[in-house]
mmCIF file with all atom_site columns, C-alpha atoms in Angstrom:
data_model
loop_
_atom_site.group_PDB
_atom_site.id
_atom_site.type_symbol
_atom_site.label_atom_id
_atom_site.label_alt_id
_atom_site.label_comp_id
_atom_site.label_asym_id
_atom_site.label_entity_id
_atom_site.label_seq_id
_atom_site.pdbx_PDB_ins_code
_atom_site.Cartn_x
_atom_site.Cartn_y
_atom_site.Cartn_z
_atom_site.occupancy
_atom_site.B_iso_or_equiv
_atom_site.pdbx_formal_charge
_atom_site.auth_seq_id
_atom_site.auth_comp_id
_atom_site.auth_asym_id
_atom_site.auth_atom_id
_atom_site.pdbx_PDB_model_num
ATOM 1   C CA . MET A 1 1   ? 0.000   0.000  0.000   1.00 0.00 ? 271 MET A CA 1
ATOM 2   C CA . THR A 1 2   ? 1.337   3.443  -0.944  1.00 0.00 ? 272 THR A CA 1
ATOM 3   C CA . PRO A 1 3   ? 1.812   5.737  2.053   1.00 0.00 ? 273 PRO A CA 1
ATOM 4   C CA . LYS A 1 4   ? -0.350  8.836  2.180   1.00 0.00 ? 274 LYS A CA 1
ATOM 5   C CA . PRO A 1 5   ? 1.648   11.949 1.186   1.00 0.00 ? 275 PRO A CA 1
ATOM 6   C CA . GLU A 1 6   ? 2.320   14.500 3.882   1.00 0.00 ? 276 GLU A CA 1
ATOM 7   C CA . HIS A 1 7   ? 1.280   17.750 2.207   1.00 0.00 ? 277 HIS A CA 1
ATOM 8   C CA . GLY A 1 8   ? 2.698   20.863 3.744   1.00 0.00 ? 278 GLY A CA 1
ATOM 9   C CA . ARG A 1 9   ? 5.230   19.076 5.938   1.00 0.00 ? 279 ARG A CA 1
ATOM 10  C CA . GLY A 1 10  ? 7.421   21.761 7.459   1.00 0.00 ? 280 GLY A CA 1
ATOM 11  C CA . LEU A 1 11  ? 5.104   24.541 6.287   1.00 0.00 ? 281 LEU A CA 1
ATOM 12  C CA . ASP A 1 12  ? 5.000   27.382 8.809   1.00 0.00 ? 282 ASP A CA 1
ATOM 13  C CA . LEU A 1 13  ? 2.040   29.745 8.484   1.00 0.00 ? 283 LEU A CA 1
ATOM 14  C CA . THR A 1 14  ? 2.303   31.153 11.997  1.00 0.00 ? 284 THR A CA 1
ATOM 15  C CA . GLY A 1 15  ? 0.992   34.707 11.971  1.00 0.00 ? 285 GLY A CA 1
ATOM 16  C CA . LYS A 1 16  ? -0.482  34.365 8.481   1.00 0.00 ? 286 LYS A CA 1
ATOM 17  C CA . VAL A 1 17  ? -4.124  35.153 7.728   1.00 0.00 ? 287 VAL A CA 1
ATOM 18  C CA . ALA A 1 18  ? -6.098  33.124 5.177   1.00 0.00 ? 288 ALA A CA 1
ATOM 19  C CA . LEU A 1 19  ? -9.614  33.369 3.762   1.00 0.00 ? 289 LEU A CA 1
ATOM 20  C CA . MET A 1 20  ? -11.183 30.210 2.347   1.00 0.00 ? 290 MET A CA 1
ATOM 21  C CA . THR A 1 21  ? -14.485 30.265 0.487   1.00 0.00 ? 291 THR A CA 1
ATOM 22  C CA . GLY A 1 22  ? -16.779 27.294 0.909   1.00 0.00 ? 292 GLY A CA 1
ATOM 23  C CA . GLY A 1 23  ? -15.916 26.297 4.448   1.00 0.00 ? 293 GLY A CA 1
ATOM 24  C CA . GLY A 1 24  ? -12.926 24.268 5.496   1.00 0.00 ? 294 GLY A CA 1
ATOM 25  C CA . THR A 1 25  ? -11.579 21.269 7.293   1.00 0.00 ? 295 THR A CA 1
ATOM 26  C CA . GLY A 1 26  ? -8.657  22.768 9.143   1.00 0.00 ? 296 GLY A CA 1
ATOM 27  C CA . ILE A 1 27  ? -6.259  23.216 6.236   1.00 0.00 ? 297 ILE A CA 1
ATOM 28  C CA . PHE A 1 28  ? -3.584  25.781 7.193   1.00 0.00 ? 298 PHE A CA 1
ATOM 29  C CA . VAL A 1 29  ? -4.759  25.779 10.833  1.00 0.00 ? 299 VAL A CA 1
ATOM 30  C CA . GLU A 1 30  ? -2.430  22.903 11.628  1.00 0.00 ? 300 GLU A CA 1
ATOM 31  C CA . HIS A 1 31  ? 0.401   25.072 10.298  1.00 0.00 ? 301 HIS A CA 1
ATOM 32  C CA . GLY A 1 32  ? -0.442  28.015 12.558  1.00 0.00 ? 302 GLY A CA 1
ATOM 33  C CA . ALA A 1 33  ? -2.592  30.237 10.317  1.00 0.00 ? 303 ALA A CA 1
ATOM 34  C CA . ARG A 1 34  ? -5.708  32.137 11.303  1.00 0.00 ? 304 ARG A CA 1
ATOM 35  C CA . VAL A 1 35  ? -8.217  30.900 8.699   1.00 0.00 ? 305 VAL A CA 1
ATOM 36  C CA . TYR A 1 36  ? -11.485 32.655 7.936   1.00 0.00 ? 306 TYR A CA 1
ATOM 37  C CA . ILE A 1 37  ? -13.905 30.092 6.522   1.00 0.00 ? 307 ILE A CA 1
ATOM 38  C CA . THR A 1 38  ? -16.815 31.526 4.588   1.00 0.00 ? 308 THR A CA 1
ATOM 39  C CA . GLY A 1 39  ? -20.214 30.366 3.483   1.00 0.00 ? 309 GLY A CA 1
ATOM 40  C CA . ARG A 1 40  ? -23.843 31.391 3.471   1.00 0.00 ? 310 ARG A CA 1
ATOM 41  C CA . ARG A 1 41  ? -24.943 29.354 6.506   1.00 0.00 ? 311 ARG A CA 1
ATOM 42  C CA . GLU A 1 42  ? -23.457 30.862 9.647   1.00 0.00 ? 312 GLU A CA 1
ATOM 43  C CA . GLU A 1 43  ? -24.566 27.996 11.923  1.00 0.00 ? 313 GLU A CA 1
ATOM 44  C CA . VAL A 1 44  ? -22.637 25.484 9.783   1.00 0.00 ? 314 VAL A CA 1
ATOM 45  C CA . LEU A 1 45  ? -19.527 27.678 9.816   1.00 0.00 ? 315 LEU A CA 1
ATOM 46  C CA . LYS A 1 46  ? -19.689 28.048 13.606  1.00 0.00 ? 316 LYS A CA 1
ATOM 47  C CA . LYS A 1 47  ? -19.963 24.281 14.061  1.00 0.00 ? 317 LYS A CA 1
ATOM 48  C CA . VAL A 1 48  ? -16.964 23.614 11.810  1.00 0.00 ? 318 VAL A CA 1
ATOM 49  C CA . ALA A 1 49  ? -14.944 26.243 13.685  1.00 0.00 ? 319 ALA A CA 1
ATOM 50  C CA . ALA A 1 50  ? -15.865 24.765 17.073  1.00 0.00 ? 320 ALA A CA 1
ATOM 51  C CA . ASP A 1 51  ? -15.050 21.226 15.897  1.00 0.00 ? 321 ASP A CA 1
ATOM 52  C CA . VAL A 1 52  ? -11.677 22.153 14.407  1.00 0.00 ? 322 VAL A CA 1
ATOM 53  C CA . ASN A 1 53  ? -10.586 24.669 17.044  1.00 0.00 ? 323 ASN A CA 1
ATOM 54  C CA . GLY A 1 54  ? -11.532 22.493 20.009  1.00 0.00 ? 324 GLY A CA 1
ATOM 55  C CA . PRO A 1 55  ? -10.188 23.334 23.457  1.00 0.00 ? 325 PRO A CA 1
ATOM 56  C CA . LYS A 1 56  ? -6.794  25.039 23.567  1.00 0.00 ? 326 LYS A CA 1
ATOM 57  C CA . SER A 1 57  ? -4.596  25.422 26.589  1.00 0.00 ? 327 SER A CA 1
ATOM 58  C CA . SER A 1 58  ? -3.134  28.710 25.315  1.00 0.00 ? 328 SER A CA 1
ATOM 59  C CA . PRO A 1 59  ? -3.805  31.245 22.537  1.00 0.00 ? 329 PRO A CA 1
ATOM 60  C CA . ASP A 1 60  ? -0.379  30.435 21.048  1.00 0.00 ? 330 ASP A CA 1
ATOM 61  C CA . GLU A 1 61  ? -1.302  26.783 20.501  1.00 0.00 ? 331 GLU A CA 1
ATOM 62  C CA . GLY A 1 62  ? -1.587  26.547 16.710  1.00 0.00 ? 332 GLY A CA 1
ATOM 63  C CA . GLY A 1 63  ? -3.854  28.440 14.361  1.00 0.00 ? 333 GLY A CA 1
ATOM 64  C CA . GLU A 1 64  ? -7.589  28.907 14.476  1.00 0.00 ? 334 GLU A CA 1
ATOM 65  C CA . ILE A 1 65  ? -10.675 28.914 12.292  1.00 0.00 ? 335 ILE A CA 1
ATOM 66  C CA . VAL A 1 66  ? -12.873 32.003 12.314  1.00 0.00 ? 336 VAL A CA 1
ATOM 67  C CA . PRO A 1 67  ? -16.375 31.656 10.805  1.00 0.00 ? 337 PRO A CA 1
ATOM 68  C CA . LEU A 1 68  ? -17.367 34.497 8.462   1.00 0.00 ? 338 LEU A CA 1
ATOM 69  C CA . GLN A 1 69  ? -20.703 34.576 6.659   1.00 0.00 ? 339 GLN A CA 1
ATOM 70  C CA . MET A 1 70  ? -20.249 35.468 2.985   1.00 0.00 ? 340 MET A CA 1
ATOM 71  C CA . ASP A 1 71  ? -22.011 34.767 -0.322  1.00 0.00 ? 341 ASP A CA 1
ATOM 72  C CA . VAL A 1 72  ? -19.555 34.400 -3.229  1.00 0.00 ? 342 VAL A CA 1
ATOM 73  C CA . THR A 1 73  ? -22.289 35.360 -5.703  1.00 0.00 ? 343 THR A CA 1
ATOM 74  C CA . SER A 1 74  ? -22.608 38.820 -4.120  1.00 0.00 ? 344 SER A CA 1
ATOM 75  C CA . LYS A 1 75  ? -19.969 41.508 -4.752  1.00 0.00 ? 345 LYS A CA 1
ATOM 76  C CA . GLU A 1 76  ? -21.198 43.402 -1.695  1.00 0.00 ? 346 GLU A CA 1
ATOM 77  C CA . SER A 1 77  ? -20.921 40.336 0.540   1.00 0.00 ? 347 SER A CA 1
ATOM 78  C CA . ILE A 1 78  ? -17.384 39.638 -0.702  1.00 0.00 ? 348 ILE A CA 1
ATOM 79  C CA . ARG A 1 79  ? -16.358 43.269 -0.263  1.00 0.00 ? 349 ARG A CA 1
ATOM 80  C CA . ASN A 1 80  ? -17.759 43.331 3.282   1.00 0.00 ? 350 ASN A CA 1
ATOM 81  C CA . ALA A 1 81  ? -15.972 40.089 4.213   1.00 0.00 ? 351 ALA A CA 1
ATOM 82  C CA . VAL A 1 82  ? -12.600 41.254 2.897   1.00 0.00 ? 352 VAL A CA 1
ATOM 83  C CA . HIS A 1 83  ? -12.986 44.614 4.642   1.00 0.00 ? 353 HIS A CA 1
ATOM 84  C CA . PHE A 1 84  ? -13.834 42.777 7.888   1.00 0.00 ? 354 PHE A CA 1
ATOM 85  C CA . VAL A 1 85  ? -10.688 40.634 7.633   1.00 0.00 ? 355 VAL A CA 1
ATOM 86  C CA . ASN A 1 86  ? -8.552  43.694 6.893   1.00 0.00 ? 356 ASN A CA 1
ATOM 87  C CA . ARG A 1 87  ? -10.059 45.652 9.801   1.00 0.00 ? 357 ARG A CA 1
ATOM 88  C CA . THR A 1 88  ? -9.628  42.712 12.169  1.00 0.00 ? 358 THR A CA 1
ATOM 89  C CA . ASP A 1 89  ? -6.183  41.452 11.150  1.00 0.00 ? 359 ASP A CA 1
ATOM 90  C CA . GLY A 1 90  ? -4.780  44.231 8.997   1.00 0.00 ? 360 GLY A CA 1
ATOM 91  C CA . LYS A 1 91  ? -3.846  41.839 6.208   1.00 0.00 ? 361 LYS A CA 1
ATOM 92  C CA . LEU A 1 92  ? -4.812  38.838 4.107   1.00 0.00 ? 362 LEU A CA 1
ATOM 93  C CA . ASP A 1 93  ? -1.913  36.562 3.143   1.00 0.00 ? 363 ASP A CA 1
ATOM 94  C CA . VAL A 1 94  ? -3.695  33.601 1.523   1.00 0.00 ? 364 VAL A CA 1
ATOM 95  C CA . LEU A 1 95  ? -6.913  33.350 -0.510  1.00 0.00 ? 365 LEU A CA 1
ATOM 96  C CA . VAL A 1 96  ? -8.410  29.955 -1.404  1.00 0.00 ? 366 VAL A CA 1
ATOM 97  C CA . ASN A 1 97  ? -11.423 29.955 -3.745  1.00 0.00 ? 367 ASN A CA 1
ATOM 98  C CA . ASN A 1 98  ? -13.069 26.665 -2.800  1.00 0.00 ? 368 ASN A CA 1
ATOM 99  C CA . ALA A 1 99  ? -16.807 27.421 -3.001  1.00 0.00 ? 369 ALA A CA 1
ATOM 100 C CA . GLY A 1 100 ? -19.020 25.545 -5.413  1.00 0.00 ? 370 GLY A CA 1
ATOM 101 C CA . ILE A 1 101 ? -22.652 24.771 -6.091  1.00 0.00 ? 371 ILE A CA 1
ATOM 102 C CA . LEU A 1 102 ? -23.759 21.390 -7.446  1.00 0.00 ? 372 LEU A CA 1
ATOM 103 C CA . ASN A 1 103 ? -27.371 21.295 -8.596  1.00 0.00 ? 373 ASN A CA 1
ATOM 104 C CA . ASP A 1 104 ? -28.849 20.422 -11.971 1.00 0.00 ? 374 ASP A CA 1
ATOM 105 C CA . THR A 1 105 ? -30.940 23.468 -12.791 1.00 0.00 ? 375 THR A CA 1
ATOM 106 C CA . THR A 1 106 ? -30.532 26.504 -14.993 1.00 0.00 ? 376 THR A CA 1
ATOM 107 C CA . THR A 1 107 ? -30.279 28.725 -11.935 1.00 0.00 ? 377 THR A CA 1
ATOM 108 C CA . SER A 1 108 ? -27.706 26.404 -10.406 1.00 0.00 ? 378 SER A CA 1
ATOM 109 C CA . ALA A 1 109 ? -25.630 26.446 -13.576 1.00 0.00 ? 379 ALA A CA 1
ATOM 110 C CA . TYR A 1 110 ? -25.575 30.233 -13.390 1.00 0.00 ? 380 TYR A CA 1
ATOM 111 C CA . LEU A 1 111 ? -24.635 30.212 -9.705  1.00 0.00 ? 381 LEU A CA 1
ATOM 112 C CA . LEU A 1 112 ? -21.899 27.670 -10.393 1.00 0.00 ? 382 LEU A CA 1
ATOM 113 C CA . PHE A 1 113 ? -20.458 29.963 -13.040 1.00 0.00 ? 383 PHE A CA 1
ATOM 114 C CA . ILE A 1 114 ? -20.625 32.977 -10.725 1.00 0.00 ? 384 ILE A CA 1
ATOM 115 C CA . SER A 1 115 ? -19.093 30.996 -7.880  1.00 0.00 ? 385 SER A CA 1
ATOM 116 C CA . ASN A 1 116 ? -16.192 29.488 -9.816  1.00 0.00 ? 386 ASN A CA 1
ATOM 117 C CA . LYS A 1 117 ? -15.492 32.009 -12.550 1.00 0.00 ? 387 LYS A CA 1
ATOM 118 C CA . SER A 1 118 ? -16.639 35.444 -11.484 1.00 0.00 ? 388 SER A CA 1
ATOM 119 C CA . ALA A 1 119 ? -16.266 35.383 -7.693  1.00 0.00 ? 389 ALA A CA 1
ATOM 120 C CA . PRO A 1 120 ? -12.447 35.456 -7.729  1.00 0.00 ? 390 PRO A CA 1
ATOM 121 C CA . GLU A 1 121 ? -12.602 38.652 -9.797  1.00 0.00 ? 391 GLU A CA 1
ATOM 122 C CA . HIS A 1 122 ? -14.708 40.336 -7.099  1.00 0.00 ? 392 HIS A CA 1
ATOM 123 C CA . PHE A 1 123 ? -12.090 40.118 -4.334  1.00 0.00 ? 393 PHE A CA 1
ATOM 124 C CA . PRO A 1 124 ? -10.722 43.673 -3.941  1.00 0.00 ? 394 PRO A CA 1
ATOM 125 C CA . ILE A 1 125 ? -7.309  42.647 -2.641  1.00 0.00 ? 395 ILE A CA 1
#
């Protein structure tokens, strides 16, 4: 059996700030980054953050996930989210466009296009 690759081994993101569209699973957190996960459903984002962050014995113990409600199909929502990150942390070092919509309707096809093609162009970084 082939061993699973260790992506990011030795990667140090301590003090870095990342924004990830479409939620997250802790990527970059294990390397010390503060990661804003975004999505439309705030309750889902809060649960993911609580699950990944868990109890910490000190604030310096690794990175953290911060839930941030945002709709990638809305320029205003994206603008507000980026401004919030900049006001809170003063910078944004990493941007991961990971959001997607998977339904089989005409409206869904449009939203998929907006999400994957147009949304990255809306980030005023």
